[in-house]
Amino acid sequence: MAQQRGKTNKADATRRQLLDAALSVISERGYADTTVDRIVEVAGVSKGVAYYHFASKADIATCILVEGVGGIIDEFEVVAAAAPSATDALVAMMESFAAVIFRNADFGRFLVSELWRRGREWSDALRVLEERLLAVLRSQIERGQREGSIRAGVDASFEAVAIVGMVLTATLHYIREAEQRIEDGCAPARAHAETERAFLFHIQDYVHHANA
């Protein structure tokens, strides 16, 4: 049993290594110019190992996006179930979404380039996940309308889409701002912490006042 667990853990670690390497290469080169050869070179594994875990480059990309967005949705659903009010839920959901992108800007850039694109192998899977994501947001916006914290005239569907677009693009903007501060000599930990803190303040302000 312990030996089997060890094999499983090693396989999971190798799979994660390949996904992280692929995301790094995609961020550097773009998806079209990314090759499996380069992914395995960065991951430090053989091509045979890569094809043991994934059927193709597109399969790797699909897993990156589906697992990443799926994790965001899972967190949204936990937050929505536990939050005492819609305002609390929306703030926490937007903060958790932003935190994912702050921790992994490469994923954020890949997601924003692919979320609304058509014709990719993962497009249909992303459409399903996008609708789940928007549904959780809509439910909390509508809850806020019932609670009186969000104006009744706000279009919940539009607002949900706007939140996703705003968090994605604004987070990436703030990450670039932190990177610029680092280039100008600011300590990396300080630059990222202060920039993220400023962004989260604006999220809270938006939820509390934009729709009142």
mmCIF file with all atom_site columns, C-alpha atoms in Angstrom:
data_model
loop_
_atom_site.group_PDB
_atom_site.id
_atom_site.type_symbol
_atom_site.label_atom_id
_atom_site.label_alt_id
_atom_site.label_comp_id
_atom_site.label_asym_id
_atom_site.label_entity_id
_atom_site.label_seq_id
_atom_site.pdbx_PDB_ins_code
_atom_site.Cartn_x
_atom_site.Cartn_y
_atom_site.Cartn_z
_atom_site.occupancy
_atom_site.B_iso_or_equiv
_atom_site.pdbx_formal_charge
_atom_site.auth_seq_id
_atom_site.auth_comp_id
_atom_site.auth_asym_id
_atom_site.auth_atom_id
_atom_site.pdbx_PDB_model_num
ATOM 1   C CA . MET A 1 1   ? 0.000   0.000  0.000   1.00 0.00 ? 1   MET A CA 1
ATOM 2   C CA . ALA A 1 2   ? 2.753   2.443  0.959   1.00 0.00 ? 2   ALA A CA 1
ATOM 3   C CA . GLN A 1 3   ? 4.641   1.535  -2.229  1.00 0.00 ? 3   GLN A CA 1
ATOM 4   C CA . GLN A 1 4   ? 1.532   2.205  -4.327  1.00 0.00 ? 4   GLN A CA 1
ATOM 5   C CA . ARG A 1 5   ? 1.011   5.558  -2.637  1.00 0.00 ? 5   ARG A CA 1
ATOM 6   C CA . GLY A 1 6   ? 4.626   6.411  -3.363  1.00 0.00 ? 6   GLY A CA 1
ATOM 7   C CA . LYS A 1 7   ? 4.150   5.618  -7.060  1.00 0.00 ? 7   LYS A CA 1
ATOM 8   C CA . THR A 1 8   ? 0.949   7.666  -7.160  1.00 0.00 ? 8   THR A CA 1
ATOM 9   C CA . ASN A 1 9   ? 2.593   10.643 -5.471  1.00 0.00 ? 9   ASN A CA 1
ATOM 10  C CA . LYS A 1 10  ? 5.527   10.480 -7.884  1.00 0.00 ? 10  LYS A CA 1
ATOM 11  C CA . ALA A 1 11  ? 3.194   10.307 -10.879 1.00 0.00 ? 11  ALA A CA 1
ATOM 12  C CA . ASP A 1 12  ? 1.170   13.255 -9.574  1.00 0.00 ? 12  ASP A CA 1
ATOM 13  C CA . ALA A 1 13  ? 4.356   15.245 -9.024  1.00 0.00 ? 13  ALA A CA 1
ATOM 14  C CA . THR A 1 14  ? 5.592   14.498 -12.554 1.00 0.00 ? 14  THR A CA 1
ATOM 15  C CA . ARG A 1 15  ? 2.225   15.453 -14.022 1.00 0.00 ? 15  ARG A CA 1
ATOM 16  C CA . ARG A 1 16  ? 2.299   18.740 -12.100 1.00 0.00 ? 16  ARG A CA 1
ATOM 17  C CA . GLN A 1 17  ? 5.872   19.332 -13.248 1.00 0.00 ? 17  GLN A CA 1
ATOM 18  C CA . LEU A 1 18  ? 4.786   18.960 -16.868 1.00 0.00 ? 18  LEU A CA 1
ATOM 19  C CA . LEU A 1 19  ? 1.809   21.280 -16.441 1.00 0.00 ? 19  LEU A CA 1
ATOM 20  C CA . ASP A 1 20  ? 3.953   23.954 -14.766 1.00 0.00 ? 20  ASP A CA 1
ATOM 21  C CA . ALA A 1 21  ? 6.628   23.645 -17.450 1.00 0.00 ? 21  ALA A CA 1
ATOM 22  C CA . ALA A 1 22  ? 4.017   23.905 -20.213 1.00 0.00 ? 22  ALA A CA 1
ATOM 23  C CA . LEU A 1 23  ? 2.495   27.009 -18.684 1.00 0.00 ? 23  LEU A CA 1
ATOM 24  C CA . SER A 1 24  ? 5.924   28.613 -18.412 1.00 0.00 ? 24  SER A CA 1
ATOM 25  C CA . VAL A 1 25  ? 6.699   27.876 -22.060 1.00 0.00 ? 25  VAL A CA 1
ATOM 26  C CA . ILE A 1 26  ? 3.265   29.021 -23.243 1.00 0.00 ? 26  ILE A CA 1
ATOM 27  C CA . SER A 1 27  ? 3.733   32.280 -21.331 1.00 0.00 ? 27  SER A CA 1
ATOM 28  C CA . GLU A 1 28  ? 7.123   32.785 -22.971 1.00 0.00 ? 28  GLU A CA 1
ATOM 29  C CA . ARG A 1 29  ? 6.321   31.699 -26.532 1.00 0.00 ? 29  ARG A CA 1
ATOM 30  C CA . GLY A 1 30  ? 2.547   31.650 -26.896 1.00 0.00 ? 30  GLY A CA 1
ATOM 31  C CA . TYR A 1 31  ? 0.565   28.468 -27.390 1.00 0.00 ? 31  TYR A CA 1
ATOM 32  C CA . ALA A 1 32  ? 1.108   28.194 -31.155 1.00 0.00 ? 32  ALA A CA 1
ATOM 33  C CA . ASP A 1 33  ? 4.907   28.279 -30.840 1.00 0.00 ? 33  ASP A CA 1
ATOM 34  C CA . THR A 1 34  ? 5.046   25.955 -27.830 1.00 0.00 ? 34  THR A CA 1
ATOM 35  C CA . THR A 1 35  ? 6.293   22.441 -28.567 1.00 0.00 ? 35  THR A CA 1
ATOM 36  C CA . VAL A 1 36  ? 6.254   19.243 -26.558 1.00 0.00 ? 36  VAL A CA 1
ATOM 37  C CA . ASP A 1 37  ? 10.023  19.083 -27.043 1.00 0.00 ? 37  ASP A CA 1
ATOM 38  C CA . ARG A 1 38  ? 10.434  22.405 -25.250 1.00 0.00 ? 38  ARG A CA 1
ATOM 39  C CA . ILE A 1 39  ? 7.971   21.436 -22.508 1.00 0.00 ? 39  ILE A CA 1
ATOM 40  C CA . VAL A 1 40  ? 9.849   18.233 -21.651 1.00 0.00 ? 40  VAL A CA 1
ATOM 41  C CA . GLU A 1 41  ? 13.160  20.100 -21.789 1.00 0.00 ? 41  GLU A CA 1
ATOM 42  C CA . VAL A 1 42  ? 11.924  22.617 -19.201 1.00 0.00 ? 42  VAL A CA 1
ATOM 43  C CA . ALA A 1 43  ? 10.266  19.895 -17.122 1.00 0.00 ? 43  ALA A CA 1
ATOM 44  C CA . GLY A 1 44  ? 13.390  17.759 -17.172 1.00 0.00 ? 44  GLY A CA 1
ATOM 45  C CA . VAL A 1 45  ? 11.627  14.574 -18.266 1.00 0.00 ? 45  VAL A CA 1
ATOM 46  C CA . SER A 1 46  ? 11.573  12.451 -21.398 1.00 0.00 ? 46  SER A CA 1
ATOM 47  C CA . LYS A 1 47  ? 9.034   12.824 -24.166 1.00 0.00 ? 47  LYS A CA 1
ATOM 48  C CA . GLY A 1 48  ? 7.827   9.294  -23.377 1.00 0.00 ? 48  GLY A CA 1
ATOM 49  C CA . VAL A 1 49  ? 6.989   10.388 -19.826 1.00 0.00 ? 49  VAL A CA 1
ATOM 50  C CA . ALA A 1 50  ? 5.056   13.358 -21.198 1.00 0.00 ? 50  ALA A CA 1
ATOM 51  C CA . TYR A 1 51  ? 3.008   11.148 -23.517 1.00 0.00 ? 51  TYR A CA 1
ATOM 52  C CA . TYR A 1 52  ? 2.346   8.723  -20.675 1.00 0.00 ? 52  TYR A CA 1
ATOM 53  C CA . HIS A 1 53  ? 0.520   11.519 -18.857 1.00 0.00 ? 53  HIS A CA 1
ATOM 54  C CA . PHE A 1 54  ? -0.913  13.509 -21.767 1.00 0.00 ? 54  PHE A CA 1
ATOM 55  C CA . ALA A 1 55  ? -2.056  12.649 -25.280 1.00 0.00 ? 55  ALA A CA 1
ATOM 56  C CA . SER A 1 56  ? -0.854  15.873 -26.902 1.00 0.00 ? 56  SER A CA 1
ATOM 57  C CA . LYS A 1 57  ? 0.158   19.498 -26.405 1.00 0.00 ? 57  LYS A CA 1
ATOM 58  C CA . ALA A 1 58  ? -3.524  20.427 -26.614 1.00 0.00 ? 58  ALA A CA 1
ATOM 59  C CA . ASP A 1 59  ? -4.318  17.897 -23.887 1.00 0.00 ? 59  ASP A CA 1
ATOM 60  C CA . ILE A 1 60  ? -1.764  19.584 -21.622 1.00 0.00 ? 60  ILE A CA 1
ATOM 61  C CA . ALA A 1 61  ? -3.227  23.022 -22.335 1.00 0.00 ? 61  ALA A CA 1
ATOM 62  C CA . THR A 1 62  ? -6.754  21.762 -21.738 1.00 0.00 ? 62  THR A CA 1
ATOM 63  C CA . CYS A 1 63  ? -5.764  20.365 -18.347 1.00 0.00 ? 63  CYS A CA 1
ATOM 64  C CA . ILE A 1 64  ? -4.108  23.649 -17.342 1.00 0.00 ? 64  ILE A CA 1
ATOM 65  C CA . LEU A 1 65  ? -7.232  25.647 -18.148 1.00 0.00 ? 65  LEU A CA 1
ATOM 66  C CA . VAL A 1 66  ? -9.882  23.184 -16.969 1.00 0.00 ? 66  VAL A CA 1
ATOM 67  C CA . GLU A 1 67  ? -8.168  22.403 -13.678 1.00 0.00 ? 67  GLU A CA 1
ATOM 68  C CA . GLY A 1 68  ? -7.367  26.068 -13.038 1.00 0.00 ? 68  GLY A CA 1
ATOM 69  C CA . VAL A 1 69  ? -10.874 27.377 -13.709 1.00 0.00 ? 69  VAL A CA 1
ATOM 70  C CA . GLY A 1 70  ? -12.412 24.374 -11.958 1.00 0.00 ? 70  GLY A CA 1
ATOM 71  C CA . GLY A 1 71  ? -10.456 25.235 -8.826  1.00 0.00 ? 71  GLY A CA 1
ATOM 72  C CA . ILE A 1 72  ? -11.700 28.826 -8.948  1.00 0.00 ? 72  ILE A CA 1
ATOM 73  C CA . ILE A 1 73  ? -15.299 27.618 -9.261  1.00 0.00 ? 73  ILE A CA 1
ATOM 74  C CA . ASP A 1 74  ? -14.885 25.184 -6.363  1.00 0.00 ? 74  ASP A CA 1
ATOM 75  C CA . GLU A 1 75  ? -13.665 28.048 -4.175  1.00 0.00 ? 75  GLU A CA 1
ATOM 76  C CA . PHE A 1 76  ? -16.536 30.287 -5.320  1.00 0.00 ? 76  PHE A CA 1
ATOM 77  C CA . GLU A 1 77  ? -19.083 27.644 -4.361  1.00 0.00 ? 77  GLU A CA 1
ATOM 78  C CA . VAL A 1 78  ? -17.556 27.179 -0.906  1.00 0.00 ? 78  VAL A CA 1
ATOM 79  C CA . VAL A 1 79  ? -17.523 30.943 -0.338  1.00 0.00 ? 79  VAL A CA 1
ATOM 80  C CA . ALA A 1 80  ? -21.097 31.396 -1.565  1.00 0.00 ? 80  ALA A CA 1
ATOM 81  C CA . ALA A 1 81  ? -22.381 28.685 0.771   1.00 0.00 ? 81  ALA A CA 1
ATOM 82  C CA . ALA A 1 82  ? -20.645 30.128 3.834   1.00 0.00 ? 82  ALA A CA 1
ATOM 83  C CA . ALA A 1 83  ? -20.896 33.906 3.381   1.00 0.00 ? 83  ALA A CA 1
ATOM 84  C CA . PRO A 1 84  ? -23.404 35.692 5.657   1.00 0.00 ? 84  PRO A CA 1
ATOM 85  C CA . SER A 1 85  ? -24.355 38.172 2.929   1.00 0.00 ? 85  SER A CA 1
ATOM 86  C CA . ALA A 1 86  ? -24.042 38.665 -0.804  1.00 0.00 ? 86  ALA A CA 1
ATOM 87  C CA . THR A 1 87  ? -21.611 41.523 -0.272  1.00 0.00 ? 87  THR A CA 1
ATOM 88  C CA . ASP A 1 88  ? -19.349 39.320 1.819   1.00 0.00 ? 88  ASP A CA 1
ATOM 89  C CA . ALA A 1 89  ? -19.609 36.545 -0.778  1.00 0.00 ? 89  ALA A CA 1
ATOM 90  C CA . LEU A 1 90  ? -18.767 38.784 -3.739  1.00 0.00 ? 90  LEU A CA 1
ATOM 91  C CA . VAL A 1 91  ? -15.802 40.386 -1.979  1.00 0.00 ? 91  VAL A CA 1
ATOM 92  C CA . ALA A 1 92  ? -14.405 36.991 -0.948  1.00 0.00 ? 92  ALA A CA 1
ATOM 93  C CA . MET A 1 93  ? -14.996 35.472 -4.385  1.00 0.00 ? 93  MET A CA 1
ATOM 94  C CA . MET A 1 94  ? -13.292 38.330 -6.193  1.00 0.00 ? 94  MET A CA 1
ATOM 95  C CA . GLU A 1 95  ? -10.404 38.272 -3.723  1.00 0.00 ? 95  GLU A CA 1
ATOM 96  C CA . SER A 1 96  ? -9.932  34.512 -4.143  1.00 0.00 ? 96  SER A CA 1
ATOM 97  C CA . PHE A 1 97  ? -10.058 34.862 -7.945  1.00 0.00 ? 97  PHE A CA 1
ATOM 98  C CA . ALA A 1 98  ? -7.489  37.658 -7.862  1.00 0.00 ? 98  ALA A CA 1
ATOM 99  C CA . ALA A 1 99  ? -5.276  35.670 -5.479  1.00 0.00 ? 99  ALA A CA 1
ATOM 100 C CA . VAL A 1 100 ? -5.089  32.805 -7.999  1.00 0.00 ? 100 VAL A CA 1
ATOM 101 C CA . ILE A 1 101 ? -3.862  35.207 -10.674 1.00 0.00 ? 101 ILE A CA 1
ATOM 102 C CA . PHE A 1 102 ? -1.463  37.024 -8.333  1.00 0.00 ? 102 PHE A CA 1
ATOM 103 C CA . ARG A 1 103 ? 0.077   33.655 -7.423  1.00 0.00 ? 103 ARG A CA 1
ATOM 104 C CA . ASN A 1 104 ? 0.311   32.537 -11.064 1.00 0.00 ? 104 ASN A CA 1
ATOM 105 C CA . ALA A 1 105 ? 0.388   35.362 -13.579 1.00 0.00 ? 105 ALA A CA 1
ATOM 106 C CA . ASP A 1 106 ? 1.284   32.916 -16.362 1.00 0.00 ? 106 ASP A CA 1
ATOM 107 C CA . PHE A 1 107 ? -2.029  31.138 -15.808 1.00 0.00 ? 107 PHE A CA 1
ATOM 108 C CA . GLY A 1 108 ? -3.881  34.466 -15.766 1.00 0.00 ? 108 GLY A CA 1
ATOM 109 C CA . ARG A 1 109 ? -2.363  35.526 -19.069 1.00 0.00 ? 109 ARG A CA 1
ATOM 110 C CA . PHE A 1 110 ? -3.135  32.181 -20.676 1.00 0.00 ? 110 PHE A CA 1
ATOM 111 C CA . LEU A 1 111 ? -6.691  32.234 -19.348 1.00 0.00 ? 111 LEU A CA 1
ATOM 112 C CA . VAL A 1 112 ? -7.433  35.762 -20.531 1.00 0.00 ? 112 VAL A CA 1
ATOM 113 C CA . SER A 1 113 ? -6.129  34.862 -24.010 1.00 0.00 ? 113 SER A CA 1
ATOM 114 C CA . GLU A 1 114 ? -8.243  31.705 -24.263 1.00 0.00 ? 114 GLU A CA 1
ATOM 115 C CA . LEU A 1 115 ? -11.394 32.133 -22.173 1.00 0.00 ? 115 LEU A CA 1
ATOM 116 C CA . TRP A 1 116 ? -13.445 33.720 -24.948 1.00 0.00 ? 116 TRP A CA 1
ATOM 117 C CA . ARG A 1 117 ? -11.601 32.227 -27.940 1.00 0.00 ? 117 ARG A CA 1
ATOM 118 C CA . ARG A 1 118 ? -13.450 29.869 -30.282 1.00 0.00 ? 118 ARG A CA 1
ATOM 119 C CA . GLY A 1 119 ? -12.173 26.858 -32.168 1.00 0.00 ? 119 GLY A CA 1
ATOM 120 C CA . ARG A 1 120 ? -9.647  25.482 -29.695 1.00 0.00 ? 120 ARG A CA 1
ATOM 121 C CA . GLU A 1 121 ? -9.840  21.871 -28.498 1.00 0.00 ? 121 GLU A CA 1
ATOM 122 C CA . TRP A 1 122 ? -10.678 23.142 -25.033 1.00 0.00 ? 122 TRP A CA 1
ATOM 123 C CA . SER A 1 123 ? -13.231 25.770 -26.101 1.00 0.00 ? 123 SER A CA 1
ATOM 124 C CA . ASP A 1 124 ? -16.311 23.670 -25.343 1.00 0.00 ? 124 ASP A CA 1
ATOM 125 C CA . ALA A 1 125 ? -14.980 22.639 -21.926 1.00 0.00 ? 125 ALA A CA 1
ATOM 126 C CA . LEU A 1 126 ? -14.213 26.270 -21.099 1.00 0.00 ? 126 LEU A CA 1
ATOM 127 C CA . ARG A 1 127 ? -17.713 27.357 -22.156 1.00 0.00 ? 127 ARG A CA 1
ATOM 128 C CA . VAL A 1 128 ? -19.214 24.912 -19.644 1.00 0.00 ? 128 VAL A CA 1
ATOM 129 C CA . LEU A 1 129 ? -16.888 26.109 -16.894 1.00 0.00 ? 129 LEU A CA 1
ATOM 130 C CA . GLU A 1 130 ? -17.477 29.756 -17.773 1.00 0.00 ? 130 GLU A CA 1
ATOM 131 C CA . GLU A 1 131 ? -21.218 29.286 -17.386 1.00 0.00 ? 131 GLU A CA 1
ATOM 132 C CA . ARG A 1 132 ? -20.744 27.609 -13.990 1.00 0.00 ? 132 ARG A CA 1
ATOM 133 C CA . LEU A 1 133 ? -18.508 30.482 -12.893 1.00 0.00 ? 133 LEU A CA 1
ATOM 134 C CA . LEU A 1 134 ? -20.989 33.098 -14.074 1.00 0.00 ? 134 LEU A CA 1
ATOM 135 C CA . ALA A 1 135 ? -23.897 31.235 -12.482 1.00 0.00 ? 135 ALA A CA 1
ATOM 136 C CA . VAL A 1 136 ? -22.316 31.425 -9.030  1.00 0.00 ? 136 VAL A CA 1
ATOM 137 C CA . LEU A 1 137 ? -21.652 35.138 -9.465  1.00 0.00 ? 137 LEU A CA 1
ATOM 138 C CA . ARG A 1 138 ? -25.172 35.789 -10.782 1.00 0.00 ? 138 ARG A CA 1
ATOM 139 C CA . SER A 1 139 ? -26.711 33.982 -7.838  1.00 0.00 ? 139 SER A CA 1
ATOM 140 C CA . GLN A 1 140 ? -24.868 36.253 -5.396  1.00 0.00 ? 140 GLN A CA 1
ATOM 141 C CA . ILE A 1 141 ? -25.717 39.419 -7.344  1.00 0.00 ? 141 ILE A CA 1
ATOM 142 C CA . GLU A 1 142 ? -29.389 38.395 -7.298  1.00 0.00 ? 142 GLU A CA 1
ATOM 143 C CA . ARG A 1 143 ? -29.051 37.586 -3.597  1.00 0.00 ? 143 ARG A CA 1
ATOM 144 C CA . GLY A 1 144 ? -27.663 41.089 -3.074  1.00 0.00 ? 144 GLY A CA 1
ATOM 145 C CA . GLN A 1 145 ? -30.687 42.524 -4.844  1.00 0.00 ? 145 GLN A CA 1
ATOM 146 C CA . ARG A 1 146 ? -32.986 40.606 -2.511  1.00 0.00 ? 146 ARG A CA 1
ATOM 147 C CA . GLU A 1 147 ? -30.976 41.763 0.494   1.00 0.00 ? 147 GLU A CA 1
ATOM 148 C CA . GLY A 1 148 ? -31.018 45.370 -0.707  1.00 0.00 ? 148 GLY A CA 1
ATOM 149 C CA . SER A 1 149 ? -27.240 45.808 -1.075  1.00 0.00 ? 149 SER A CA 1
ATOM 150 C CA . ILE A 1 150 ? -27.383 45.819 -4.905  1.00 0.00 ? 150 ILE A CA 1
ATOM 151 C CA . ARG A 1 151 ? -29.779 47.941 -6.940  1.00 0.00 ? 151 ARG A CA 1
ATOM 152 C CA . ALA A 1 152 ? -32.750 46.042 -8.347  1.00 0.00 ? 152 ALA A CA 1
ATOM 153 C CA . GLY A 1 153 ? -32.092 47.535 -11.793 1.00 0.00 ? 153 GLY A CA 1
ATOM 154 C CA . VAL A 1 154 ? -28.636 45.964 -12.127 1.00 0.00 ? 154 VAL A CA 1
ATOM 155 C CA . ASP A 1 155 ? -28.504 43.277 -14.842 1.00 0.00 ? 155 ASP A CA 1
ATOM 156 C CA . ALA A 1 156 ? -27.088 40.292 -12.951 1.00 0.00 ? 156 ALA A CA 1
ATOM 157 C CA . SER A 1 157 ? -25.894 38.502 -16.097 1.00 0.00 ? 157 SER A CA 1
ATOM 158 C CA . PHE A 1 158 ? -24.016 41.552 -17.373 1.00 0.00 ? 158 PHE A CA 1
ATOM 159 C CA . GLU A 1 159 ? -22.565 42.243 -13.927 1.00 0.00 ? 159 GLU A CA 1
ATOM 160 C CA . ALA A 1 160 ? -21.268 38.669 -13.614 1.00 0.00 ? 160 ALA A CA 1
ATOM 161 C CA . VAL A 1 161 ? -19.462 38.865 -16.971 1.00 0.00 ? 161 VAL A CA 1
ATOM 162 C CA . ALA A 1 162 ? -18.091 42.314 -16.073 1.00 0.00 ? 162 ALA A CA 1
ATOM 163 C CA . ILE A 1 163 ? -16.695 41.004 -12.786 1.00 0.00 ? 163 ILE A CA 1
ATOM 164 C CA . VAL A 1 164 ? -14.835 38.154 -14.487 1.00 0.00 ? 164 VAL A CA 1
ATOM 165 C CA . GLY A 1 165 ? -13.359 40.469 -17.107 1.00 0.00 ? 165 GLY A CA 1
ATOM 166 C CA . MET A 1 166 ? -12.511 43.155 -14.567 1.00 0.00 ? 166 MET A CA 1
ATOM 167 C CA . VAL A 1 167 ? -10.767 40.839 -12.121 1.00 0.00 ? 167 VAL A CA 1
ATOM 168 C CA . LEU A 1 168 ? -8.766  39.101 -14.840 1.00 0.00 ? 168 LEU A CA 1
ATOM 169 C CA . THR A 1 169 ? -7.556  42.183 -16.661 1.00 0.00 ? 169 THR A CA 1
ATOM 170 C CA . ALA A 1 170 ? -7.162  44.431 -13.610 1.00 0.00 ? 170 ALA A CA 1
ATOM 171 C CA . THR A 1 171 ? -5.170  41.803 -11.732 1.00 0.00 ? 171 THR A CA 1
ATOM 172 C CA . LEU A 1 172 ? -2.795  41.415 -14.661 1.00 0.00 ? 172 LEU A CA 1
ATOM 173 C CA . HIS A 1 173 ? -2.449  45.209 -14.814 1.00 0.00 ? 173 HIS A CA 1
ATOM 174 C CA . TYR A 1 174 ? -1.515  45.334 -11.133 1.00 0.00 ? 174 TYR A CA 1
ATOM 175 C CA . ILE A 1 175 ? 0.942   42.461 -11.558 1.00 0.00 ? 175 ILE A CA 1
ATOM 176 C CA . ARG A 1 176 ? 2.640   44.411 -14.327 1.00 0.00 ? 176 ARG A CA 1
ATOM 177 C CA . GLU A 1 177 ? 2.705   47.437 -12.038 1.00 0.00 ? 177 GLU A CA 1
ATOM 178 C CA . ALA A 1 178 ? 4.456   45.357 -9.366  1.00 0.00 ? 178 ALA A CA 1
ATOM 179 C CA . GLU A 1 179 ? 6.938   44.105 -11.953 1.00 0.00 ? 179 GLU A CA 1
ATOM 180 C CA . GLN A 1 180 ? 7.674   47.693 -12.950 1.00 0.00 ? 180 GLN A CA 1
ATOM 181 C CA . ARG A 1 181 ? 8.286   48.645 -9.318  1.00 0.00 ? 181 ARG A CA 1
ATOM 182 C CA . ILE A 1 182 ? 10.722  45.731 -9.013  1.00 0.00 ? 182 ILE A CA 1
ATOM 183 C CA . GLU A 1 183 ? 12.540  46.894 -12.152 1.00 0.00 ? 183 GLU A CA 1
ATOM 184 C CA . ASP A 1 184 ? 12.765  50.329 -10.535 1.00 0.00 ? 184 ASP A CA 1
ATOM 185 C CA . GLY A 1 185 ? 14.478  48.841 -7.476  1.00 0.00 ? 185 GLY A CA 1
ATOM 186 C CA . CYS A 1 186 ? 11.673  47.943 -5.074  1.00 0.00 ? 186 CYS A CA 1
ATOM 187 C CA . ALA A 1 187 ? 12.111  44.677 -3.150  1.00 0.00 ? 187 ALA A CA 1
ATOM 188 C CA . PRO A 1 188 ? 10.003  41.971 -4.874  1.00 0.00 ? 188 PRO A CA 1
ATOM 189 C CA . ALA A 1 189 ? 8.137   40.851 -1.741  1.00 0.00 ? 189 ALA A CA 1
ATOM 190 C CA . ARG A 1 190 ? 7.249   44.440 -0.877  1.00 0.00 ? 190 ARG A CA 1
ATOM 191 C CA . ALA A 1 191 ? 6.216   45.328 -4.426  1.00 0.00 ? 191 ALA A CA 1
ATOM 192 C CA . HIS A 1 192 ? 3.898   42.337 -4.764  1.00 0.00 ? 192 HIS A CA 1
ATOM 193 C CA . ALA A 1 193 ? 2.415   42.684 -1.260  1.00 0.00 ? 193 ALA A CA 1
ATOM 194 C CA . GLU A 1 194 ? 1.699   46.393 -1.572  1.00 0.00 ? 194 GLU A CA 1
ATOM 195 C CA . THR A 1 195 ? 0.289   46.096 -5.070  1.00 0.00 ? 195 THR A CA 1
ATOM 196 C CA . GLU A 1 196 ? -1.974  43.198 -4.137  1.00 0.00 ? 196 GLU A CA 1
ATOM 197 C CA . ARG A 1 197 ? -3.142  45.038 -1.012  1.00 0.00 ? 197 ARG A CA 1
ATOM 198 C CA . ALA A 1 198 ? -4.058  48.109 -3.083  1.00 0.00 ? 198 ALA A CA 1
ATOM 199 C CA . PHE A 1 199 ? -5.931  45.956 -5.575  1.00 0.00 ? 199 PHE A CA 1
ATOM 200 C CA . LEU A 1 200 ? -7.919  44.175 -2.868  1.00 0.00 ? 200 LEU A CA 1
ATOM 201 C CA . PHE A 1 201 ? -8.890  47.537 -1.365  1.00 0.00 ? 201 PHE A CA 1
ATOM 202 C CA . HIS A 1 202 ? -10.349 48.582 -4.718  1.00 0.00 ? 202 HIS A CA 1
ATOM 203 C CA . ILE A 1 203 ? -12.260 45.294 -4.976  1.00 0.00 ? 203 ILE A CA 1
ATOM 204 C CA . GLN A 1 204 ? -13.882 45.893 -1.601  1.00 0.00 ? 204 GLN A CA 1
ATOM 205 C CA . ASP A 1 205 ? -14.727 49.474 -2.549  1.00 0.00 ? 205 ASP A CA 1
ATOM 206 C CA . TYR A 1 206 ? -16.240 48.323 -5.848  1.00 0.00 ? 206 TYR A CA 1
ATOM 207 C CA . VAL A 1 207 ? -18.516 45.728 -4.264  1.00 0.00 ? 207 VAL A CA 1
ATOM 208 C CA . HIS A 1 208 ? -19.661 48.047 -1.491  1.00 0.00 ? 208 HIS A CA 1
ATOM 209 C CA . HIS A 1 209 ? -20.329 51.122 -3.605  1.00 0.00 ? 209 HIS A CA 1
ATOM 210 C CA . ALA A 1 210 ? -20.542 50.434 -7.354  1.00 0.00 ? 210 ALA A CA 1
ATOM 211 C CA . ASN A 1 211 ? -24.017 48.908 -7.263  1.00 0.00 ? 211 ASN A CA 1
ATOM 212 C CA . ALA A 1 212 ? -25.510 50.655 -4.263  1.00 0.00 ? 212 ALA A CA 1
#
